[in-house]
PDB file of C-alpha atoms in Angstrom:
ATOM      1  CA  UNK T1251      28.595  -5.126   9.719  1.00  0.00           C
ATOM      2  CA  UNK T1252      26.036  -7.369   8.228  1.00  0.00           C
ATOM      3  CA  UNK T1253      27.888 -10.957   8.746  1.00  0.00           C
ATOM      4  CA  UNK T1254      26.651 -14.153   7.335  1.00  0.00           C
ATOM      5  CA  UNK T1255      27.539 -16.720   9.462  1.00  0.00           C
ATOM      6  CA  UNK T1256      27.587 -20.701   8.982  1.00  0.00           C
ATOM      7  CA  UNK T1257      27.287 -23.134  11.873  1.00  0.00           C
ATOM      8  CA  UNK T1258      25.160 -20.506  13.807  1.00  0.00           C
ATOM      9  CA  UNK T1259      23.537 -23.083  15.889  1.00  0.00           C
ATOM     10  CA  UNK T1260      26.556 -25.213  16.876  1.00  0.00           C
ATOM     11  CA  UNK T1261      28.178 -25.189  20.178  1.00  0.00           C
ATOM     12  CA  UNK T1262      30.749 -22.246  18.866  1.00  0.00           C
ATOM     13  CA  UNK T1263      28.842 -20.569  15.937  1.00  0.00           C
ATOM     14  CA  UNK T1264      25.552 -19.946  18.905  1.00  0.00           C
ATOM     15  CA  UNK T1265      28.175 -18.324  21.070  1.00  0.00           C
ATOM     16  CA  UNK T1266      29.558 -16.069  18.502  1.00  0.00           C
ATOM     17  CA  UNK T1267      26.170 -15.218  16.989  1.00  0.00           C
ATOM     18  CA  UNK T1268      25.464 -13.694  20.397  1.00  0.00           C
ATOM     19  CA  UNK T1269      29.180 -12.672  20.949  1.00  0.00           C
ATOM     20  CA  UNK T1270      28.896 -10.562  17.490  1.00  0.00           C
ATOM     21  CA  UNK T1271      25.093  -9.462  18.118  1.00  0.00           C
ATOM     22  CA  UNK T1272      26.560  -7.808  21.508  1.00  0.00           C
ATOM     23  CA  UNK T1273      29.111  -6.306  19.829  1.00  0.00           C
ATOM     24  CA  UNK T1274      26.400  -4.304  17.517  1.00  0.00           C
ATOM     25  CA  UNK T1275      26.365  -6.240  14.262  1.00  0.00           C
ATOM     26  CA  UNK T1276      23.792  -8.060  12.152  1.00  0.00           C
ATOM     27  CA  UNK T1277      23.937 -11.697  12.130  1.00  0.00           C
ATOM     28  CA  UNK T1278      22.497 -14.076   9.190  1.00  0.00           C
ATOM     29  CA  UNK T1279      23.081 -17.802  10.179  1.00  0.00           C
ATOM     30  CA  UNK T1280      22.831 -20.478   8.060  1.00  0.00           C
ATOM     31  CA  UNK T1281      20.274 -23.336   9.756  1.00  0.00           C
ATOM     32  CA  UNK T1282      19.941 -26.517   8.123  1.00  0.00           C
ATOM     33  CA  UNK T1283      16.777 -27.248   9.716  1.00  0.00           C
ATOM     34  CA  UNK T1284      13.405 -26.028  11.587  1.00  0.00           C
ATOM     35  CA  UNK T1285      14.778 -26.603  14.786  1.00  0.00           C
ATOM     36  CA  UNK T1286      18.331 -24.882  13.908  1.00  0.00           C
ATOM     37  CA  UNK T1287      16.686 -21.858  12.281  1.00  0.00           C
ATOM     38  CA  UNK T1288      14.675 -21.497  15.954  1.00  0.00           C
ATOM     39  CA  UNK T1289      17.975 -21.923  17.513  1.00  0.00           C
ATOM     40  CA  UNK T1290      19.655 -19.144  15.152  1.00  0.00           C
ATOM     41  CA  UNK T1291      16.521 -16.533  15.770  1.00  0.00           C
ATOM     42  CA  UNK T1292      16.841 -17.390  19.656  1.00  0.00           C
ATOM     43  CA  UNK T1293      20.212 -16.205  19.884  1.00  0.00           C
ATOM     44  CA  UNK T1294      19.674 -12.782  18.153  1.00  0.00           C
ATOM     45  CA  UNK T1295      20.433 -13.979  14.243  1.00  0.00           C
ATOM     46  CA  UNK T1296      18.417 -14.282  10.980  1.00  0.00           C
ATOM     47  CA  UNK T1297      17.964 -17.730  10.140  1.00  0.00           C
ATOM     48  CA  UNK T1298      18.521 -18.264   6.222  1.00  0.00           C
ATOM     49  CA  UNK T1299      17.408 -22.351   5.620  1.00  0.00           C
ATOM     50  CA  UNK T1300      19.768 -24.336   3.962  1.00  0.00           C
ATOM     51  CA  UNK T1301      23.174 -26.548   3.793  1.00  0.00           C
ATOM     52  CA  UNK T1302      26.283 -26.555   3.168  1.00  0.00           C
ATOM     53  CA  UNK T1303      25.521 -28.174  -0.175  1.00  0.00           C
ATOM     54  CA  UNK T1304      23.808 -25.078  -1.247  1.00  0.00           C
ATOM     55  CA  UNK T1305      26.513 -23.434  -3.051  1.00  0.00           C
ATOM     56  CA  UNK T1306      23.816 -20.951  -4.704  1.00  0.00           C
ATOM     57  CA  UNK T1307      22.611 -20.476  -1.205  1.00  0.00           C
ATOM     58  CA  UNK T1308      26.071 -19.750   0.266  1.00  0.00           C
ATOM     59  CA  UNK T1309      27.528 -17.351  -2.411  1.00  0.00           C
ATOM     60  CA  UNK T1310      24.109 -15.260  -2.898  1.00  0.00           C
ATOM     61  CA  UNK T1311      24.608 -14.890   1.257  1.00  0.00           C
ATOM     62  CA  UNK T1312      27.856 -13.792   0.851  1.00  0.00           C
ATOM     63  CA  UNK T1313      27.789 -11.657  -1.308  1.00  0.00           C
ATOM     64  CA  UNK T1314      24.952  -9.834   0.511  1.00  0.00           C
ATOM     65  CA  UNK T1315      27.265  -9.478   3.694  1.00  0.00           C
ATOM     66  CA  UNK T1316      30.185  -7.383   4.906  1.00  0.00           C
ATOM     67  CA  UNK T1317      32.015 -10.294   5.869  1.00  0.00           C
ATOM     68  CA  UNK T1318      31.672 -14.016   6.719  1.00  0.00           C
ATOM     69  CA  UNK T1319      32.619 -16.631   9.570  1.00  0.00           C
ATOM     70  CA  UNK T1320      32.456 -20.100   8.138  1.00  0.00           C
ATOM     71  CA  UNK T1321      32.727 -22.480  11.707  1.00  0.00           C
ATOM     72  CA  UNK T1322      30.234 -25.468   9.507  1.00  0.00           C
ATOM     73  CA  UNK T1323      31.150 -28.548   9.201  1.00  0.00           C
ATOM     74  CA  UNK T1324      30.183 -32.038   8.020  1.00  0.00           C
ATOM     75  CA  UNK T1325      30.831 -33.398  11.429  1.00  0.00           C
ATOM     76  CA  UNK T1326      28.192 -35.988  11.207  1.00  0.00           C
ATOM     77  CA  UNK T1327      30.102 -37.868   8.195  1.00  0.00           C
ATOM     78  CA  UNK T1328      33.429 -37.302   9.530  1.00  0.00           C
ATOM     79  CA  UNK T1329      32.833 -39.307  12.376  1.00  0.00           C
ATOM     80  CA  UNK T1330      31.292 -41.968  10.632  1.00  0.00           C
ATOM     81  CA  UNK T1331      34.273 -42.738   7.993  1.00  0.00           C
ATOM     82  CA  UNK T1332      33.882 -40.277   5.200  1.00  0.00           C
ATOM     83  CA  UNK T1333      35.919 -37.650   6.565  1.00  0.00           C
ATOM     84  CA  UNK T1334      37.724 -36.626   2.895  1.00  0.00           C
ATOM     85  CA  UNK T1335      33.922 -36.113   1.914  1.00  0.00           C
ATOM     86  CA  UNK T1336      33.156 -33.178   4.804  1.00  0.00           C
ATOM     87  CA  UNK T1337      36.804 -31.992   3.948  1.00  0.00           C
ATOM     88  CA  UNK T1338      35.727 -31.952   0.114  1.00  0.00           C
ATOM     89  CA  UNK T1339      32.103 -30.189   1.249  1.00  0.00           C
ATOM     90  CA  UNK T1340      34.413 -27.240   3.535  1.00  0.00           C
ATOM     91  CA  UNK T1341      36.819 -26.686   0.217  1.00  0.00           C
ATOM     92  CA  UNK T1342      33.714 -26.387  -2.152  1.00  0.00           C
ATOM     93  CA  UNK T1343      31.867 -23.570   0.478  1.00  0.00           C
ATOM     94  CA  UNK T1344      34.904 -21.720   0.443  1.00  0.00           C
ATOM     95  CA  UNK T1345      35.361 -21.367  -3.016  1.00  0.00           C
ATOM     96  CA  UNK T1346      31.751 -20.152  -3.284  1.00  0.00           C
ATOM     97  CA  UNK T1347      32.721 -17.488  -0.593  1.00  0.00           C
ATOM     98  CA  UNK T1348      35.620 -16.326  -2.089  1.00  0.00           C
ATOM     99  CA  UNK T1349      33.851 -16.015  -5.656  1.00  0.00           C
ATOM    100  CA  UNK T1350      31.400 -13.969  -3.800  1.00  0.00           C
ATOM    101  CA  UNK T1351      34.019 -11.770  -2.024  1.00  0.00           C
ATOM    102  CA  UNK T1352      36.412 -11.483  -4.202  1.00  0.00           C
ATOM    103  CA  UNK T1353      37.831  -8.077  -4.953  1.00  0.00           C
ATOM    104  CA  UNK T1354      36.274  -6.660  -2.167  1.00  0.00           C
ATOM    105  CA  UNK T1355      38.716  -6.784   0.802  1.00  0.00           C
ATOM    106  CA  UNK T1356      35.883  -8.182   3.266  1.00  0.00           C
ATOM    107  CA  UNK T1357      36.357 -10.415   5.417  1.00  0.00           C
ATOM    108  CA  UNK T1358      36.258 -14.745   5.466  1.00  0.00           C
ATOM    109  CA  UNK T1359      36.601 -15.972   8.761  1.00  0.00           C
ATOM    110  CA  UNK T1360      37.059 -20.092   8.417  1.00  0.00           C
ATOM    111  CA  UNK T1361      37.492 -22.456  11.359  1.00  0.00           C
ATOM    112  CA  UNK T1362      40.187 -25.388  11.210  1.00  0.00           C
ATOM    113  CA  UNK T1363      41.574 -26.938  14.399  1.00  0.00           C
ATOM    114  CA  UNK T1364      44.825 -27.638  16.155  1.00  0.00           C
ATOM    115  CA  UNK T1365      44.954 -31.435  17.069  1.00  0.00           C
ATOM    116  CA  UNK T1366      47.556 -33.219  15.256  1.00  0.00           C
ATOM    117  CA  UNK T1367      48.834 -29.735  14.303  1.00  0.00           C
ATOM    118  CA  UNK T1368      52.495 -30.018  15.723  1.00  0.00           C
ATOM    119  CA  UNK T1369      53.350 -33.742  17.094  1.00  0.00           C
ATOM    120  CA  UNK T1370      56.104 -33.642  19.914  1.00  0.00           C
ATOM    121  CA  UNK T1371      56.333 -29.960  20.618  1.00  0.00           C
ATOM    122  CA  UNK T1372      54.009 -26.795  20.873  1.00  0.00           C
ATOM    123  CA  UNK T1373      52.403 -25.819  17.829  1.00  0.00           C
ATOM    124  CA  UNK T1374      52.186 -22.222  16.862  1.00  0.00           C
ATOM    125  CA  UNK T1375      50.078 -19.999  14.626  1.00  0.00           C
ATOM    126  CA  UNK T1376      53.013 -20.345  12.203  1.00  0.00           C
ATOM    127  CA  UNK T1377      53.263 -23.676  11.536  1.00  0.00           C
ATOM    128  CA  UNK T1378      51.532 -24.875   8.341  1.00  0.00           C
ATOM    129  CA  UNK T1379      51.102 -28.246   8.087  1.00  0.00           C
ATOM    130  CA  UNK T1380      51.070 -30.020   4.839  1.00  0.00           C
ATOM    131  CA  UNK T1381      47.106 -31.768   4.066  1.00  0.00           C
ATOM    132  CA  UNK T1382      48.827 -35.289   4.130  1.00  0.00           C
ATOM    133  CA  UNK T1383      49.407 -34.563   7.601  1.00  0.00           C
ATOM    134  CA  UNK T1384      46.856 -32.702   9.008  1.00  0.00           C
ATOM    135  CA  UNK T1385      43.460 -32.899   6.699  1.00  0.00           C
ATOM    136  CA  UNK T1386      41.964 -29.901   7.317  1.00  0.00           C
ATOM    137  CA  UNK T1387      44.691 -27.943   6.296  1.00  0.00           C
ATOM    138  CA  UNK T1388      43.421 -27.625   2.732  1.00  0.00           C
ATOM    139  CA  UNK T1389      40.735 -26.079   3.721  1.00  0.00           C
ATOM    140  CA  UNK T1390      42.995 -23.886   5.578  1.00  0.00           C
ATOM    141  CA  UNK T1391      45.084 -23.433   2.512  1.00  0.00           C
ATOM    142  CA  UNK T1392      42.545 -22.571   0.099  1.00  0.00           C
ATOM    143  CA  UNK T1393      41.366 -19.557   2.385  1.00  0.00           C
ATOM    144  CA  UNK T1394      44.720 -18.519   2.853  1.00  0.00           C
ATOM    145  CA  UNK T1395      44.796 -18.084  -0.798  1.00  0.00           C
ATOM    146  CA  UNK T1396      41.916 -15.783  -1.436  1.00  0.00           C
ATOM    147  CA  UNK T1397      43.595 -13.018   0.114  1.00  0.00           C
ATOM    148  CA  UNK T1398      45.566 -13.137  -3.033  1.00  0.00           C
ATOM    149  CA  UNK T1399      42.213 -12.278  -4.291  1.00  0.00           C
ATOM    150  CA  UNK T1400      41.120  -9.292  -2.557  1.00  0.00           C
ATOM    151  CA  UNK T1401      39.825 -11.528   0.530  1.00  0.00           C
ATOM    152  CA  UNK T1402      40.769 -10.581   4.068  1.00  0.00           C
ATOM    153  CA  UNK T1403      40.731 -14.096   5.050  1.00  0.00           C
ATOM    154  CA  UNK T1404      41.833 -15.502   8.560  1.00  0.00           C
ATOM    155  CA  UNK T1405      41.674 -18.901   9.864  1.00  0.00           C
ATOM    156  CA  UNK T1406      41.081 -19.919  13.769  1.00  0.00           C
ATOM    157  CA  UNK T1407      42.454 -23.034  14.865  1.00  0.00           C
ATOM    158  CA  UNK T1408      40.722 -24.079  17.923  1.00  0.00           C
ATOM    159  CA  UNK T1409      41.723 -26.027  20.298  1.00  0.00           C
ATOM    160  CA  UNK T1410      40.230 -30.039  20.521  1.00  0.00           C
ATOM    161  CA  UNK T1411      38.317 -29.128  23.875  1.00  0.00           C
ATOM    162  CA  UNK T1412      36.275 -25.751  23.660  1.00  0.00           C
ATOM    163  CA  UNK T1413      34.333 -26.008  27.223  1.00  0.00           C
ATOM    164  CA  UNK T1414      31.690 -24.548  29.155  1.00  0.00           C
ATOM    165  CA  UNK T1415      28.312 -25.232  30.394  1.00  0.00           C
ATOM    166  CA  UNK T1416      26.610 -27.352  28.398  1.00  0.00           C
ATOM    167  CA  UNK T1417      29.649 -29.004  26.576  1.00  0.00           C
ATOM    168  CA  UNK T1418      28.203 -32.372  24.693  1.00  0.00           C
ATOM    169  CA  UNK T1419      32.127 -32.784  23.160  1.00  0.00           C
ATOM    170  CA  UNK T1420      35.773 -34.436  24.108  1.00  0.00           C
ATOM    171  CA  UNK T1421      35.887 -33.461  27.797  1.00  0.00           C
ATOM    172  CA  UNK T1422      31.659 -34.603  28.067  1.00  0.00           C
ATOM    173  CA  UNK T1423      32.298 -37.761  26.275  1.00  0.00           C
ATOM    174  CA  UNK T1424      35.321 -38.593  28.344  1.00  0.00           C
ATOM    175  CA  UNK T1425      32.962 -38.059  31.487  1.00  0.00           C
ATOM    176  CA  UNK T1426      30.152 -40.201  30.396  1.00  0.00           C
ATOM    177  CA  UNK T1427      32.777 -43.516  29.688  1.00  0.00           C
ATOM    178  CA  UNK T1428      34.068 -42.694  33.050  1.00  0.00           C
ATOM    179  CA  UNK T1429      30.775 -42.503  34.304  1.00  0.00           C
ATOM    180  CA  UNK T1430      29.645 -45.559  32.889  1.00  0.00           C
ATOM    181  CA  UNK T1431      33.046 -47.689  33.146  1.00  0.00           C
ATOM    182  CA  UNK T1432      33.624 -46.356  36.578  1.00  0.00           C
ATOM    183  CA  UNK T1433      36.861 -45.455  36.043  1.00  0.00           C
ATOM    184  CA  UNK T1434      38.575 -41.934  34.808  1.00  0.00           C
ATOM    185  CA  UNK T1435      41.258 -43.365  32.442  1.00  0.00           C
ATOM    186  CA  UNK T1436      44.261 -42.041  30.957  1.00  0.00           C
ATOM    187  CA  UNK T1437      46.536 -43.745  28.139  1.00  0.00           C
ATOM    188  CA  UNK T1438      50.750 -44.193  28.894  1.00  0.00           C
ATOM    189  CA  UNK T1439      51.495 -42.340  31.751  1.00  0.00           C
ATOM    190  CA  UNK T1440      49.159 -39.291  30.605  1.00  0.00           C
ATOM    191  CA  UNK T1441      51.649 -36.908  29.953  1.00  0.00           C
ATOM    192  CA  UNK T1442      50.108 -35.911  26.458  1.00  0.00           C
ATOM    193  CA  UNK T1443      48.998 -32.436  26.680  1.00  0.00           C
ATOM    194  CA  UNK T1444      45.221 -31.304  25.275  1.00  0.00           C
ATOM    195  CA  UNK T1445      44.807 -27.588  25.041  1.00  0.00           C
ATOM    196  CA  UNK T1446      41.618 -25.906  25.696  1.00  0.00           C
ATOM    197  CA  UNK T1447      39.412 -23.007  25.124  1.00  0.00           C
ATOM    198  CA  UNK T1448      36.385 -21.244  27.048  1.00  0.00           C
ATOM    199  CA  UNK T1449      33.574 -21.026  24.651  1.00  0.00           C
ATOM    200  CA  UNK T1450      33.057 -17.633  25.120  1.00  0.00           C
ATOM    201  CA  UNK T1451      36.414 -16.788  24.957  1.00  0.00           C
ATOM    202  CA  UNK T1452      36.615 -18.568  21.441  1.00  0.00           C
ATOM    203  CA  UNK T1453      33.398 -16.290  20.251  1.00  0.00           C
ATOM    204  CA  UNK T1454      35.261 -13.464  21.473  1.00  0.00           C
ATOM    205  CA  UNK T1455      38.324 -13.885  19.494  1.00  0.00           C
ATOM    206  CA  UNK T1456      36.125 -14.852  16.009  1.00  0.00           C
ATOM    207  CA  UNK T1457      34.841 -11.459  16.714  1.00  0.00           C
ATOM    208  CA  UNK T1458      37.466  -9.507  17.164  1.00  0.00           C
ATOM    209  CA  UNK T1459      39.259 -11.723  13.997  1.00  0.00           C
ATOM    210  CA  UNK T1460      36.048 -10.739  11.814  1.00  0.00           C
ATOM    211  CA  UNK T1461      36.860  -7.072  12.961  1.00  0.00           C
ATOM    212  CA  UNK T1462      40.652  -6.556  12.320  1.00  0.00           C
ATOM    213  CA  UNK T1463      42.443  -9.307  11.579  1.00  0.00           C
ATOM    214  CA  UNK T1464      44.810  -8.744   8.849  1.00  0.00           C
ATOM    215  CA  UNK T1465      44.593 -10.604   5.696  1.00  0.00           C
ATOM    216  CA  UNK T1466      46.025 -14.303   5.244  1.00  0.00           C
ATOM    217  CA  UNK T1467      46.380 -14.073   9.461  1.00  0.00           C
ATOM    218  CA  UNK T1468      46.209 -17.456  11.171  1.00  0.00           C
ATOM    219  CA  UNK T1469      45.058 -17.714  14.846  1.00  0.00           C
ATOM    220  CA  UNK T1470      44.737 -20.182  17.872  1.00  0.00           C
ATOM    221  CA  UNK T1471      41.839 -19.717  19.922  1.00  0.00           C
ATOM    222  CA  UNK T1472      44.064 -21.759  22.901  1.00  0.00           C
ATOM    223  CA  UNK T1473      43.465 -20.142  26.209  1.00  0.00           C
ATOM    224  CA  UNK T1474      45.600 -23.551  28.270  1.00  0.00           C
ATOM    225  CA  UNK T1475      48.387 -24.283  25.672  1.00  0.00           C
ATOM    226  CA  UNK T1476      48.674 -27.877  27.056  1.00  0.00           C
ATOM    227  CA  UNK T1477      46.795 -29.856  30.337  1.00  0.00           C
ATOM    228  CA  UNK T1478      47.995 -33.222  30.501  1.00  0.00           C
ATOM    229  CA  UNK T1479      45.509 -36.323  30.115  1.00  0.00           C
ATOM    230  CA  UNK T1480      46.346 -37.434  33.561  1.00  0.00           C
ATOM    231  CA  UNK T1481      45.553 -34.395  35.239  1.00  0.00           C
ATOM    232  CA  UNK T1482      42.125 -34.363  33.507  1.00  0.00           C
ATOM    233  CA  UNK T1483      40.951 -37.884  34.232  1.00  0.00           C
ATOM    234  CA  UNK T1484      41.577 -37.189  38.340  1.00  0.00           C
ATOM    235  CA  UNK T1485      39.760 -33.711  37.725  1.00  0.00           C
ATOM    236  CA  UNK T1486      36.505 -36.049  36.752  1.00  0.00           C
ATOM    237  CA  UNK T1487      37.710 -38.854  38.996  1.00  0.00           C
ATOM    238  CA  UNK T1488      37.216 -36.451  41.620  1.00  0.00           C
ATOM    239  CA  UNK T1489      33.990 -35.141  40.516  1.00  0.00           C
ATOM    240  CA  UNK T1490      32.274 -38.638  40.095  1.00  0.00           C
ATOM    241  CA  UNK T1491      34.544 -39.976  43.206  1.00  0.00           C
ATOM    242  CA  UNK T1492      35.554 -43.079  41.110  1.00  0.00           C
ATOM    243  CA  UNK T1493      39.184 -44.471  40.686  1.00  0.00           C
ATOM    244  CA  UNK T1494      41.878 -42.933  38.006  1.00  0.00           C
ATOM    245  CA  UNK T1495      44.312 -45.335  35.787  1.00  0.00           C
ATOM    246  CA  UNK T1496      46.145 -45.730  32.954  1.00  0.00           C
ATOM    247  CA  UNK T1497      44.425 -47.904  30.238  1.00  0.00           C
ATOM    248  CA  UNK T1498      46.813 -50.183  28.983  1.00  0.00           C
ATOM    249  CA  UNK T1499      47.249 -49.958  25.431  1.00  0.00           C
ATOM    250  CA  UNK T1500      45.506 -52.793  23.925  1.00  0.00           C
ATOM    251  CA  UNK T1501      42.606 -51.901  25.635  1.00  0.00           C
ATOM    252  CA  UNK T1502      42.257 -48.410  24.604  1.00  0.00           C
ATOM    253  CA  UNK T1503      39.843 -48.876  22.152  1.00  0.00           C
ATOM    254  CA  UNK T1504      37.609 -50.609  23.732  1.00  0.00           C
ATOM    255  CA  UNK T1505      37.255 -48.395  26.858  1.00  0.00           C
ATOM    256  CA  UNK T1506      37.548 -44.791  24.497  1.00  0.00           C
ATOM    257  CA  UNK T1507      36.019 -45.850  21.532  1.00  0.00           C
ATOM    258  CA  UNK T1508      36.739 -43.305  19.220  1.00  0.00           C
ATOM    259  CA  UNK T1509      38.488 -40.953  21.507  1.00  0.00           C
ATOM    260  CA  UNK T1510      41.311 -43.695  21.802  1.00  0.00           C
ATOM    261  CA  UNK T1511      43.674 -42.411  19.027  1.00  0.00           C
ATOM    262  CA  UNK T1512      43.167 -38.766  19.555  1.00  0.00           C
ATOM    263  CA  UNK T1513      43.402 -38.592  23.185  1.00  0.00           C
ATOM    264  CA  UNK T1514      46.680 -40.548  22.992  1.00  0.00           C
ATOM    265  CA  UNK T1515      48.140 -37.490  21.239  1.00  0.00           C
ATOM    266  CA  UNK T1516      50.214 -34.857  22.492  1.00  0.00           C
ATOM    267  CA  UNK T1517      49.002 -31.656  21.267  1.00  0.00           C
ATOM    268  CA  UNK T1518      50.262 -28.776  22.680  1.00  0.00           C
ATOM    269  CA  UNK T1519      49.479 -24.984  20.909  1.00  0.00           C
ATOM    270  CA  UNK T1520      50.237 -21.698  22.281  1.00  0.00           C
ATOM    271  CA  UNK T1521      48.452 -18.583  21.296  1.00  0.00           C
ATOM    272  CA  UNK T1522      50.863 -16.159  22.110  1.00  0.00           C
ATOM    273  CA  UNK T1523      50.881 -14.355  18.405  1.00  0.00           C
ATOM    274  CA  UNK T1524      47.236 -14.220  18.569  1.00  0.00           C
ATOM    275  CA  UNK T1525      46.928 -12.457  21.926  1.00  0.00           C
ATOM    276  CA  UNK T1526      49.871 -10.053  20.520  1.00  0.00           C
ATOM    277  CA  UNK T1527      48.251  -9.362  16.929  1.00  0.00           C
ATOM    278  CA  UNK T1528      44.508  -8.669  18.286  1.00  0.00           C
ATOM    279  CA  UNK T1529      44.884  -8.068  21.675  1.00  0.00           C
ATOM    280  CA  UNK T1530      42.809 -11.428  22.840  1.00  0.00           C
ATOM    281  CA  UNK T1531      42.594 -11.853  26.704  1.00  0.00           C
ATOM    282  CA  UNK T1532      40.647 -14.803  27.782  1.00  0.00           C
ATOM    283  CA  UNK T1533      39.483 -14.504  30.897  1.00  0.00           C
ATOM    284  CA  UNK T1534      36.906 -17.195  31.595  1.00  0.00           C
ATOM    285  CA  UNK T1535      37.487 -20.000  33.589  1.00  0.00           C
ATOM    286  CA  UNK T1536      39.734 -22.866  32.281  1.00  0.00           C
ATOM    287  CA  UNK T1537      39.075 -26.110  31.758  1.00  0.00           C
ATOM    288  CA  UNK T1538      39.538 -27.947  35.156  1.00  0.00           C
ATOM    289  CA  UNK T1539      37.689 -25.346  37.131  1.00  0.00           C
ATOM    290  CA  UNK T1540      34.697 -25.891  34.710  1.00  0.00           C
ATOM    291  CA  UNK T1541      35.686 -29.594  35.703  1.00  0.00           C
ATOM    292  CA  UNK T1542      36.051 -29.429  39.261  1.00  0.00           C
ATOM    293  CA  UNK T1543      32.586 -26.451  39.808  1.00  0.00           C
ATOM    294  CA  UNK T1544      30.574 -29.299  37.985  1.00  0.00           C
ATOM    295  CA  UNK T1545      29.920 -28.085  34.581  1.00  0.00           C
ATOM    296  CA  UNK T1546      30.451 -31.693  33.373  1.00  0.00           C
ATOM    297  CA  UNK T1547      28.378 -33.371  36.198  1.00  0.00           C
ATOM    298  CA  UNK T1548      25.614 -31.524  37.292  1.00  0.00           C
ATOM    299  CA  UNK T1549      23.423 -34.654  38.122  1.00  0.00           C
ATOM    300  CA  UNK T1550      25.988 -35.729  40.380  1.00  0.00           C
TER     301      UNK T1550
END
């Protein structure tokens, strides 16, 4: 297939450029700038310049493709307060995609995430939370609907921490306050559960989603349902040999910064339906032997 994908030179969409390269197709990936479009071309893609913004850009791409993984988004003003406004960018890209592929049972790949997805138990790939709730979810919605359409449309919820080598996320930001406060905290008594992902175990199921996933399908790319917050603050305690301890709530913010509210969260999600539907078996390594072989500190 000729696939058009967005995000192709973030931590996930490089991965699954190469992932879907290997597996024999033809890769267009969208690169915002000089130094993305490099980035795209180095790992086996065409670079087409341009931005989410560009709904011209977007549609003309899709509708020159056999299908399309859309893993984009604004990340940059999420985490600086205007998150509705990246939410309001990911709706408007999709619509363009599914005017371009409507009618044409291709596929539309979209990525969403599964933090916040199911508070106090495990979510699972058939929970659908409302977007009060859970933001992203329209986004999620919106795809859903396009099958409707004619669209074979899937959404991948990944999981909060997608690891590996290289890693400049959750689990690397958690290492460098550690680092730098010299201690490897925890909030309560760290029994909130974080699942996690091998990056090139996440490429590997967009592929194979892009390649059979049923229409209006919803899937967890979740190799560790749940590792609790304790047990990964003495995995880098160990690695940068510096004390572990709970950081007592009104101090959260200051030691986590922005991580404090999400890492407080218990966020469990299985992926059992996905492994059953597609056949999925990660097999990298999980998160705390990433953790514990160095990945995170290699200086050290």
């Amino acid at each position: 297939m000729r696939v058009f994908v967005t995000g192709a030179s973030g931590w996930i969409g490089s991965a699954t450029v190469r992932e879907l390269v290997g597996a024999g197709h033809e890769v267009v990936g969208l690169a915002r700038s000089a130094d993305a479009a490099a980035a795209v071309a180095t790992a086996g893609a065409e670079p087409l310049r341009g931005s989410l913004d560009d709904l011209d850009t977007l549609q003309a791409a899709a509708a020159g493709s056999d299908g399309v993984v859309h893993l984009a988004f604004k990340h940059d003003i999420a985490f600086t307060g205007d998150f509705q406004g990246a939410v309001d960018a990911d709706r408007r890209a999709i619509a363009a995609f599914g005017d371009a592929l409507e009618g044409s049972d291709r596929p539309l790949l979209i990525a969403s995430g599964t933090l916040g997805l199911a508070p106090g138990r495990v979510g699972t790939e058939a929970d659908r939370p409302h977007p009060d709730v859970h933001p992203r979810a329209a986004s999620a919605h919106a795809a859903l609907s396009l099958a409707a359409r004619g669209v074979r449309t899937s959404v991948v919820r990944f999981a909060p921490t997608v690891h590996g080598e290289g890693d400049h996320g959750f689990i690397a930001t958690l290492v460098n306050i550690a680092r730098d406060k010299r201690i490897a905290g925890y909030l309560g008594d760290g029994s909130n559960r974080w699942p996690a992902v091998h990056r090139l175990d996440a490429a590997n199921l967009v592929c194979l989603a892009l390649e059979k996933a049923p229409a209006g399908s919803v899937l967890h790319a979740t190799d560790e349902a749940g590792i609790s917050t304790r047990v990964i603050a003495e995995a880098i305690g160990r690695q940068l040999k510096v004390p572990v301890a709970s950081i007592p709530d009104e101090q959260a913010a200051d030691h986590f910064g922005y991580l404090a509210g999400v890492f407080a969260m218990d966020a469990p999600a299985s992926s059992f339906l996905t492994r059953e539907l597609l056949g999925w078996a990660p097999s990298r390594p999980g998160l705390l032997a990433d953790l514990d072989e160095g990945r995170y500190t290699p200086t050290l």
